[in-house]
Coordinates of C-alpha atoms in Angstrom, one line a residue:
Chain A
M1 CA 0.0 0.0 0.0
S2 CA 1.5 3.3 -1.0
A3 CA 1.9 6.2 1.3
S4 CA -0.8 8.3 -0.5
T5 CA -3.3 5.4 -0.2
R6 CA -2.5 5.0 3.5
R7 CA -3.1 8.7 3.9
L8 CA -6.4 8.5 2.1
F9 CA -7.6 5.7 4.4
A10 CA -6.5 7.7 7.5
N11 CA -8.4 10.7 6.2
M12 CA -11.4 8.6 5.5
G13 CA -11.3 7.3 9.1
W14 CA -11.3 10.9 10.5
L15 CA -14.0 11.9 8.1
T16 CA -16.2 8.9 9.1
L17 CA -15.6 9.7 12.8
A18 CA -16.5 13.4 12.2
I19 CA -19.7 12.4 10.4
L20 CA -20.7 10.0 13.2
V21 CA -20.1 12.7 15.9
L22 CA -22.1 15.2 13.8
W23 CA -24.9 12.7 13.3
Q24 CA -25.1 11.8 17.1
G25 CA -25.0 15.6 17.9
L26 CA -27.8 16.3 15.5
Y27 CA -29.8 13.4 17.0
A28 CA -29.3 14.8 20.5
L29 CA -30.7 18.1 19.2
I30 CA -33.7 16.9 17.2
G31 CA -34.6 13.6 18.9
D32 CA -36.8 10.7 17.7
I33 CA -39.4 12.8 15.8
A34 CA -37.3 13.1 12.7
L35 CA -34.0 11.2 13.2
R36 CA -32.5 8.0 14.7
S37 CA -29.2 7.7 16.4
P38 CA -26.3 5.9 14.6
V39 CA -26.5 2.9 16.9
S40 CA -30.2 2.3 16.5
T41 CA -30.0 2.9 12.7
L42 CA -27.3 0.2 12.5
Q43 CA -29.5 -2.2 14.6
F44 CA -32.5 -1.5 12.4
T45 CA -30.5 -1.9 9.2
A46 CA -29.1 -5.3 10.3
K47 CA -32.7 -6.5 11.0
F48 CA -34.3 -5.0 7.9
I49 CA -31.8 -6.0 5.2
T50 CA -32.7 -9.7 5.7
T51 CA -36.4 -9.2 5.1
P52 CA -37.7 -10.4 1.7
Q53 CA -39.4 -7.1 1.2
F54 CA -36.1 -5.3 1.2
V55 CA -34.4 -7.9 -1.0
T56 CA -37.1 -7.5 -3.7
H57 CA -36.8 -3.7 -3.8
L58 CA -33.0 -3.9 -3.8
T59 CA -32.9 -6.4 -6.7
E60 CA -35.2 -4.1 -8.7
T61 CA -33.0 -1.1 -8.1
L62 CA -29.8 -3.0 -8.8
K63 CA -31.3 -4.4 -12.0
A64 CA -32.2 -0.9 -13.3
F65 CA -28.9 0.6 -12.2
V66 CA -26.7 -2.1 -13.8
L67 CA -28.6 -2.0 -17.1
A68 CA -28.5 1.9 -17.1
L69 CA -24.8 1.8 -16.3
L70 CA -24.1 -0.7 -19.1
I71 CA -25.9 1.5 -21.6
A72 CA -24.3 4.6 -20.4
V73 CA -20.7 3.2 -20.5
T74 CA -21.0 1.6 -23.9
S75 CA -22.8 4.5 -25.7
G76 CA -20.7 7.1 -23.8
L77 CA -17.5 5.4 -25.0
A78 CA -18.8 5.0 -28.5
I79 CA -19.9 8.6 -28.8
G80 CA -16.6 9.8 -27.2
F81 CA -14.4 7.8 -29.5
L82 CA -16.3 8.7 -32.6
L83 CA -16.3 12.4 -31.9
G84 CA -12.7 12.4 -30.5
L85 CA -11.3 10.9 -33.6
K86 CA -13.3 13.2 -36.0
R87 CA -12.4 16.8 -35.3
F88 CA -15.1 18.5 -37.3
A89 CA -17.8 16.2 -36.0
S90 CA -16.8 17.1 -32.5
E91 CA -17.0 20.8 -33.3
I92 CA -20.6 20.3 -34.3
F93 CA -21.8 18.0 -31.6
E94 CA -19.8 18.9 -28.5
P95 CA -21.9 22.0 -27.7
F96 CA -25.0 19.7 -27.7
L97 CA -23.4 17.4 -25.2
I98 CA -22.4 20.3 -23.0
A99 CA -25.9 21.8 -23.2
I100 CA -27.4 18.4 -22.2
Y101 CA -24.9 18.1 -19.4
S102 CA -25.9 21.4 -17.8
V103 CA -29.6 21.0 -18.1
P104 CA -31.7 19.8 -15.1
K105 CA -32.5 16.4 -16.6
I106 CA -35.2 15.8 -14.0
T107 CA -37.5 17.9 -16.2
L108 CA -37.1 15.4 -19.0
Y109 CA -38.4 12.5 -16.9
P110 CA -42.1 13.0 -17.7
I111 CA -41.3 12.9 -21.4
L112 CA -39.4 9.6 -20.9
L113 CA -42.3 8.2 -19.0
L114 CA -44.7 9.1 -21.8
I115 CA -42.4 7.4 -24.3
F116 CA -41.4 4.3 -22.4
G117 CA -44.4 3.9 -20.1
L118 CA -44.2 3.4 -16.3
G119 CA -41.8 0.7 -15.5
L120 CA -38.2 -0.6 -15.7
S121 CA -37.3 0.8 -19.1
A122 CA -38.2 4.5 -18.2
K123 CA -36.0 4.2 -15.1
V124 CA -33.1 2.6 -17.1
A125 CA -33.4 5.3 -19.8
F126 CA -33.4 8.1 -17.2
G127 CA -30.4 6.7 -15.4
A128 CA -28.5 6.2 -18.6
I129 CA -29.0 9.7 -20.0
H130 CA -27.4 11.0 -16.7
G131 CA -24.4 8.8 -17.3
I132 CA -23.8 9.0 -21.0
V133 CA -23.0 12.6 -21.3
P134 CA -20.1 12.9 -18.8
I135 CA -18.6 9.6 -20.1
A136 CA -18.8 10.8 -23.7
L137 CA -17.4 14.3 -22.8
F138 CA -14.4 12.9 -20.9
T139 CA -13.7 10.2 -23.5
L140 CA -13.9 12.8 -26.3
N141 CA -11.3 15.1 -24.5
A142 CA -9.1 12.2 -23.6
V143 CA -9.0 10.9 -27.2
R144 CA -8.5 14.3 -28.6
N145 CA -5.6 15.0 -26.2
V146 CA -3.6 11.9 -27.0
K147 CA 0.0 13.0 -27.7
P148 CA 0.5 13.6 -31.4
V149 CA 3.9 11.8 -31.2
L150 CA 2.1 8.6 -30.2
L151 CA -0.2 8.8 -33.2
K152 CA 2.7 9.6 -35.5
T153 CA 4.6 6.6 -34.2
S154 CA 1.6 4.3 -34.8
R155 CA 1.4 5.7 -38.3
V156 CA 5.1 5.1 -38.9
M157 CA 4.7 1.5 -37.7
G158 CA 1.8 1.1 -40.2
L159 CA -0.8 0.2 -37.6
S160 CA -4.4 -0.1 -38.9
T161 CA -7.1 2.2 -37.4
G162 CA -8.4 -0.6 -35.2
A163 CA -5.0 -1.5 -33.9
T164 CA -4.2 2.2 -33.3
I165 CA -7.3 2.6 -31.2
R166 CA -6.7 -0.7 -29.3
T167 CA -3.0 -0.4 -28.6
V168 CA -2.3 3.3 -28.6
I169 CA -5.3 5.6 -28.1
F170 CA -7.2 3.5 -25.6
P171 CA -4.4 2.8 -23.2
S172 CA -3.1 6.4 -23.2
A173 CA -6.5 7.9 -22.8
L174 CA -7.6 5.4 -20.1
P175 CA -7.0 7.5 -17.0
E176 CA -9.2 10.3 -18.2
I177 CA -11.8 7.9 -19.6
F178 CA -12.0 6.2 -16.3
A179 CA -12.5 9.5 -14.5
G180 CA -15.5 10.0 -16.8
I181 CA -16.8 6.6 -16.0
R182 CA -16.4 7.4 -12.3
I183 CA -18.6 10.5 -12.7
G184 CA -21.0 8.6 -15.0
F185 CA -21.4 5.9 -12.3
S186 CA -22.4 8.4 -9.7
L187 CA -24.8 10.2 -12.0
T188 CA -26.4 7.0 -13.2
L189 CA -27.0 5.9 -9.7
I190 CA -28.6 9.3 -8.8
G191 CA -30.7 9.2 -12.0
T192 CA -32.0 5.7 -11.3
L193 CA -32.9 6.5 -7.7
L194 CA -34.6 9.8 -8.8
G195 CA -36.6 8.0 -11.4
E196 CA -37.8 5.6 -8.7
M197 CA -38.6 8.3 -6.3
F198 CA -40.7 10.3 -8.8
A199 CA -42.8 7.5 -10.4
S200 CA -42.4 3.9 -9.6
Q201 CA -44.0 1.0 -7.8
R202 CA -40.8 -0.8 -6.9
G203 CA -37.2 -0.2 -5.9
L204 CA -35.4 1.5 -3.1
G205 CA -36.4 5.0 -4.3
F206 CA -40.0 3.9 -4.1
L207 CA -39.4 2.4 -0.6
L208 CA -38.1 5.8 0.5
M209 CA -41.1 7.7 -0.9
N210 CA -43.4 5.2 0.7
A211 CA -41.7 5.7 4.0
I212 CA -42.2 9.4 3.8
G213 CA -45.9 8.9 3.2
L214 CA -46.1 6.7 6.2
H215 CA -43.8 8.9 8.3
N216 CA -41.6 5.8 9.0
V217 CA -38.5 7.5 10.3
D218 CA -36.7 4.2 10.9
V219 CA -36.9 3.3 7.2
I220 CA -36.1 6.9 6.0
V221 CA -32.9 7.2 8.1
M222 CA -31.9 3.6 7.3
L223 CA -32.3 4.0 3.5
T224 CA -30.5 7.4 3.6
F225 CA -27.7 5.8 5.5
L226 CA -27.5 2.7 3.2
L227 CA -27.6 4.7 0.0
T228 CA -25.0 7.3 1.1
G229 CA -22.8 4.6 2.5
F230 CA -22.9 2.5 -0.7
A231 CA -22.4 5.5 -2.9
G232 CA -19.5 6.8 -0.8
M233 CA -17.8 3.4 -0.6
A234 CA -18.2 2.8 -4.4
G235 CA -16.8 6.3 -5.0
I236 CA -13.7 5.6 -2.9
V237 CA -13.1 2.2 -4.6
L238 CA -13.4 3.8 -8.1
L239 CA -11.1 6.6 -6.9
L240 CA -8.5 4.1 -5.8
I241 CA -8.7 2.3 -9.1
N242 CA -8.5 5.6 -11.0
R243 CA -5.3 6.5 -9.1
R244 CA -3.7 3.2 -9.8
I245 CA -4.4 3.5 -13.5
T246 CA -3.1 7.1 -13.6
A247 CA 0.1 6.0 -11.8
Q248 CA 0.7 3.3 -14.4
V249 CA 0.5 5.5 -17.4
Chain B
M1 CA -21.1 32.1 -37.6
T2 CA -18.7 29.2 -38.2
R3 CA -19.4 26.4 -40.5
A4 CA -19.9 24.0 -37.6
G5 CA -22.3 26.4 -36.0
L6 CA -24.3 26.6 -39.3
I7 CA -24.5 22.8 -39.5
R8 CA -25.6 22.7 -35.9
L9 CA -28.4 25.2 -36.5
G10 CA -29.4 23.2 -39.6
L11 CA -29.5 20.0 -37.5
I12 CA -31.8 21.6 -34.9
V13 CA -34.1 22.9 -37.6
A14 CA -34.2 19.5 -39.3
L15 CA -35.0 17.8 -36.0
L16 CA -37.8 20.2 -35.3
V17 CA -39.3 19.8 -38.8
A18 CA -39.0 16.0 -38.5
L19 CA -40.8 16.1 -35.2
E20 CA -43.5 18.3 -36.6
V21 CA -44.1 16.0 -39.5
L22 CA -44.0 12.8 -37.4
V23 CA -46.7 14.3 -35.0
K24 CA -48.7 15.6 -38.0
I25 CA -48.9 12.2 -39.8
G26 CA -49.6 10.5 -36.4
R27 CA -46.4 8.4 -36.2
I28 CA -46.0 10.0 -32.7
D29 CA -49.3 10.3 -31.0
A30 CA -50.3 13.6 -29.4
L31 CA -50.5 12.1 -26.0
T32 CA -46.8 11.4 -26.0
M33 CA -45.3 14.4 -27.8
Q34 CA -46.8 17.6 -29.1
A35 CA -45.8 19.3 -32.4
P36 CA -43.0 21.9 -31.8
H37 CA -45.1 24.8 -33.1
K38 CA -47.8 23.9 -30.7
M39 CA -45.4 23.9 -27.8
A40 CA -44.2 27.3 -28.7
L41 CA -47.8 28.6 -29.0
D42 CA -48.7 27.0 -25.7
L43 CA -45.7 28.6 -24.0
F44 CA -46.7 32.0 -25.4
T45 CA -50.3 31.8 -24.2
M46 CA -49.2 30.4 -20.9
L47 CA -46.8 33.3 -20.3
K48 CA -49.4 35.8 -21.6
S49 CA -52.2 34.5 -19.4
G50 CA -49.9 34.5 -16.4
K51 CA -51.7 31.7 -14.7
L52 CA -48.4 29.9 -13.9
N53 CA -46.5 33.1 -13.0
K54 CA -46.6 32.2 -9.3
A55 CA -45.1 28.8 -9.8
I56 CA -42.4 30.2 -12.1
A57 CA -41.5 33.0 -9.7
K58 CA -41.4 30.5 -6.8
T59 CA -39.1 28.1 -8.5
M60 CA -36.8 30.7 -10.1
G61 CA -36.7 32.6 -6.8
N62 CA -35.8 29.5 -4.8
A63 CA -33.2 28.4 -7.3
G64 CA -31.7 31.9 -7.4
F65 CA -31.6 32.0 -3.6
A66 CA -29.9 28.6 -3.5
F67 CA -27.4 29.7 -6.1
V68 CA -26.5 32.8 -4.2
I69 CA -26.0 30.9 -1.0
A70 CA -24.0 28.1 -2.7
V71 CA -21.7 30.5 -4.4
S72 CA -21.1 32.9 -1.5
L73 CA -20.7 30.1 1.1
G74 CA -18.6 28.0 -1.4
V75 CA -16.2 30.8 -2.1
L76 CA -15.9 31.7 1.6
A77 CA -15.3 28.0 2.5
G78 CA -12.8 27.7 -0.3
L79 CA -10.8 30.6 1.0
V80 CA -10.8 29.2 4.5
I81 CA -10.0 25.5 3.5
H82 CA -7.2 26.7 1.2
R83 CA -5.4 28.1 4.3
L84 CA -5.9 25.0 6.4
R85 CA -3.8 22.3 4.8
R86 CA -4.7 19.5 7.3
L87 CA -8.4 20.2 7.0
R88 CA -8.2 20.1 3.2
E89 CA -6.4 16.8 3.2
T90 CA -9.1 15.3 5.5
L91 CA -11.9 16.7 3.3
D92 CA -10.3 15.5 0.0
P93 CA -12.0 12.0 0.0
L94 CA -15.3 13.7 0.7
F95 CA -14.9 16.1 -2.2
A96 CA -13.8 13.3 -4.5
T97 CA -16.9 11.2 -3.7
Y98 CA -19.4 13.8 -2.8
Y99 CA -21.3 13.7 -6.1
A100 CA -21.7 9.9 -5.8
I101 CA -24.0 10.6 -2.8
P102 CA -27.7 10.7 -3.8
V103 CA -28.5 14.1 -2.1
F104 CA -32.2 13.6 -2.8
A105 CA -32.2 10.8 -0.4
F106 CA -31.9 13.5 2.3
Y107 CA -35.0 15.3 1.1
P108 CA -37.4 13.3 3.3
L109 CA -35.3 14.0 6.3
L110 CA -35.1 17.6 5.5
I111 CA -38.9 17.8 5.1
L112 CA -39.2 16.2 8.6
L113 CA -36.8 18.8 9.9
L114 CA -37.7 22.0 8.1
G115 CA -41.3 21.4 7.1
L116 CA -42.8 21.2 3.6
G117 CA -42.1 24.8 2.7
D118 CA -39.4 26.4 0.5
A119 CA -36.6 25.7 3.0
P120 CA -35.9 22.0 2.3
Q121 CA -35.9 22.6 -1.5
I122 CA -33.4 25.5 -1.2
F123 CA -31.3 23.4 1.2
I124 CA -31.1 20.6 -1.4
G125 CA -30.1 23.1 -4.1
V126 CA -27.4 24.5 -1.8
M127 CA -26.2 21.0 -0.8
L128 CA -25.7 20.1 -4.5
G129 CA -24.1 23.4 -5.7
F130 CA -21.9 24.2 -2.6
V131 CA -19.3 21.5 -3.1
A132 CA -18.8 22.2 -6.8
V133 CA -18.1 25.9 -5.9
V134 CA -15.7 24.9 -3.1
V135 CA -13.7 22.5 -5.3
N136 CA -13.4 24.9 -8.2
T137 CA -12.5 27.8 -5.9
L138 CA -9.7 25.7 -4.4
N139 CA -8.6 24.8 -7.9
G140 CA -8.5 28.5 -8.8
L141 CA -6.6 29.5 -5.6
D142 CA -4.0 26.9 -6.3
R143 CA -3.3 28.6 -9.6
V144 CA -2.8 32.1 -8.3
P145 CA 0.7 33.1 -9.5
R146 CA 3.1 33.4 -6.6
V147 CA 4.4 36.7 -7.8
L148 CA 1.0 38.2 -7.2
L149 CA 1.0 37.0 -3.6
K150 CA 4.5 38.3 -3.1
T151 CA 3.4 41.7 -4.5
A152 CA 0.6 41.8 -2.0
R153 CA 3.0 41.1 0.8
V154 CA 5.4 43.7 -0.4
N155 CA 2.6 46.2 -0.4
G156 CA 1.7 45.3 3.1
M157 CA -1.9 44.1 2.3
N158 CA -3.8 42.4 5.1
P159 CA -5.5 39.0 4.4
L160 CA -8.9 40.6 3.6
E161 CA -7.3 43.0 1.1
T162 CA -5.3 40.3 -0.5
A163 CA -8.3 38.1 -0.9
L164 CA -10.5 40.9 -2.4
K165 CA -7.8 42.5 -4.6
I166 CA -5.5 39.7 -5.6
T167 CA -6.6 36.1 -5.0
L168 CA -10.3 36.2 -5.8
P169 CA -9.9 38.2 -9.0
S170 CA -7.1 36.0 -10.1
A171 CA -9.1 32.8 -9.4
A172 CA -12.3 34.3 -10.9
P173 CA -12.4 32.2 -14.1
Y174 CA -12.3 29.0 -12.0
I175 CA -14.8 30.3 -9.6
L176 CA -17.1 31.0 -12.6
T177 CA -16.7 27.4 -13.6
G178 CA -18.0 26.5 -10.2
A179 CA -20.8 29.0 -10.5
K180 CA -21.8 27.4 -13.8
F181 CA -22.2 24.1 -12.0
A182 CA -24.0 25.9 -9.2
V183 CA -26.6 27.3 -11.6
A184 CA -27.4 23.8 -12.9
Y185 CA -27.3 22.2 -9.5
S186 CA -29.5 24.7 -7.8
L187 CA -32.1 24.3 -10.6
I188 CA -31.8 20.5 -10.4
G189 CA -32.1 20.6 -6.6
V190 CA -35.1 22.8 -6.4
I191 CA -37.0 21.3 -9.4
G192 CA -36.1 17.7 -8.4
A193 CA -37.4 18.3 -4.9
E194 CA -40.6 19.9 -6.2
F195 CA -41.1 16.8 -8.4
I196 CA -40.7 14.4 -5.5
M197 CA -42.9 16.2 -3.0
S198 CA -44.0 19.8 -2.7
T199 CA -47.1 22.1 -2.8
G200 CA -46.1 24.4 -5.7
G201 CA -43.5 25.5 -8.2
M202 CA -42.6 24.5 -11.7
G203 CA -41.6 21.0 -10.8
Y204 CA -44.9 20.4 -9.0
E205 CA -46.8 21.9 -12.0
I206 CA -45.0 19.6 -14.4
S207 CA -45.7 16.5 -12.4
F208 CA -49.3 17.6 -11.9
A209 CA -49.7 18.2 -15.6
Y210 CA -48.1 14.8 -16.3
N211 CA -50.5 13.0 -14.0
N212 CA -53.4 14.7 -15.8
F213 CA -52.2 14.1 -19.4
D214 CA -52.1 17.9 -19.7
N215 CA -49.4 18.2 -22.3
A216 CA -50.3 21.7 -23.2
T217 CA -49.0 22.8 -19.8
M218 CA -46.2 20.2 -19.3
Y219 CA -44.2 20.8 -22.5
P220 CA -44.1 24.6 -22.4
L221 CA -42.9 24.4 -18.7
I222 CA -40.2 21.9 -19.6
I223 CA -39.1 24.1 -22.5
L224 CA -39.0 27.2 -20.3
I225 CA -36.8 25.5 -17.7
L226 CA -34.4 24.1 -20.4
A227 CA -34.2 27.5 -22.1
V228 CA -33.5 29.4 -18.9
S229 CA -30.8 27.0 -17.8
I230 CA -29.1 26.9 -21.1
T231 CA -29.2 30.7 -21.5
I232 CA -27.7 31.3 -18.0
N233 CA -25.0 28.7 -18.7
M234 CA -24.1 30.3 -22.0
V235 CA -23.8 33.8 -20.5
I236 CA -21.5 32.5 -17.7
S237 CA -19.4 30.5 -20.2
H238 CA -19.0 33.6 -22.3
W239 CA -17.9 35.6 -19.3
E240 CA -15.5 32.9 -18.3
K241 CA -14.0 32.7 -21.8
S242 CA -13.5 36.4 -22.1
L243 CA -11.7 36.5 -18.7
L244 CA -9.4 33.7 -19.8
K245 CA -8.8 35.3 -23.1
R246 CA -7.8 38.6 -21.6
R247 CA -5.1 36.7 -19.7
G248 CA -4.0 35.0 -22.9
L249 CA -5.0 31.6 -21.4
Q250 CA -7.3 30.5 -24.2

């Protein structure tokens, strides 16, 4: 384990401790009406995650998220490579991508619902459009910024276009592409959950909305804790992989 | 206009015409998508009648409020964190993974805490935008040329003067990048929260119209939100670019 990784873990430890102290402090301030203490949340979580009800909703969310992520990564990479390799095409389409990136996509969800109908496919589509754009934009930039000398070398060696992409462009652009996938991962997760919260009959987002309706504080705090914990942990793992890839290049 | 710009414009027009035709011949039914000219007309009548002015004012006001808080708190926090190296190191993993956290998951908790008024929506907008401003402010402060800081010291400026006259203006293009994110995030936060649960605002009106198959209200509102966010974004981008250009950086 490198020194920087060890420092990252130490910092994460301090951060977790600080958040727990803050959480407990907030609980002392607010009380049971709207919050649960860290200890009772953990106890409730341990009990709840084994119930079949939770497992059904979790599977549903995971299914939507994995599908959305697959679509986002494959089409994001495809768009990024296509535009990154063709300068003029990227000049035309990049402003579109940036505009889509900056728009509050939640407003588009009703349109997706009308097109796909209420169900899994609308959720998947909504999650995927959150992820595609950052992955495409990062890939585009990474491919465009590959050092010209590398491309010249591959031309001198007489590599075909396919071989150039596989052996030269992809490896040298990988760190930045992975950074895009990291952001795409987070946004796809947010998109999928948001889709479930707004209109859905299944999934963790639906469970959360249902708990609000029933004022079930136990479930609200538990789901917030679980989702934040999962997202934070996945983020750290992806960050570590990203660092390793960057160090290798 | 450049050639790429002309082609872009042509593509948009072609897309609108294609949509118009597809709706006209019934390939896309009117319950799913309206003809573009009808959306524009509906938007015009909606704005003229003023029946949704209250919702528009509420959403834009809340988003604007969230934006101002996110940017001012974010820049302030950036200035403070930049000086405290230890704190910055500890917070680094949080900044790196912050946008993986589904902030909307906190919305129910915020409603329980702050009530179902404007406050939890503004809070969500601030939560989303704040960190983007902090991260970009830190990035900008890292890039302030040392010679400028030395000049400030030679002239005997105090920390406040240095911040106002040297570091902040020098970091301005990067802070503007953060502000651009904050515009998008404050809109996303407020409208998203309105979608999920609220008693008014554009997000609420859109979801209400969706539930009632009222496409004549839904599409104009969606277009209005998209137009506003793209316009603000373009204005800030332009400002950011001209600042960078003046320094010969782009």
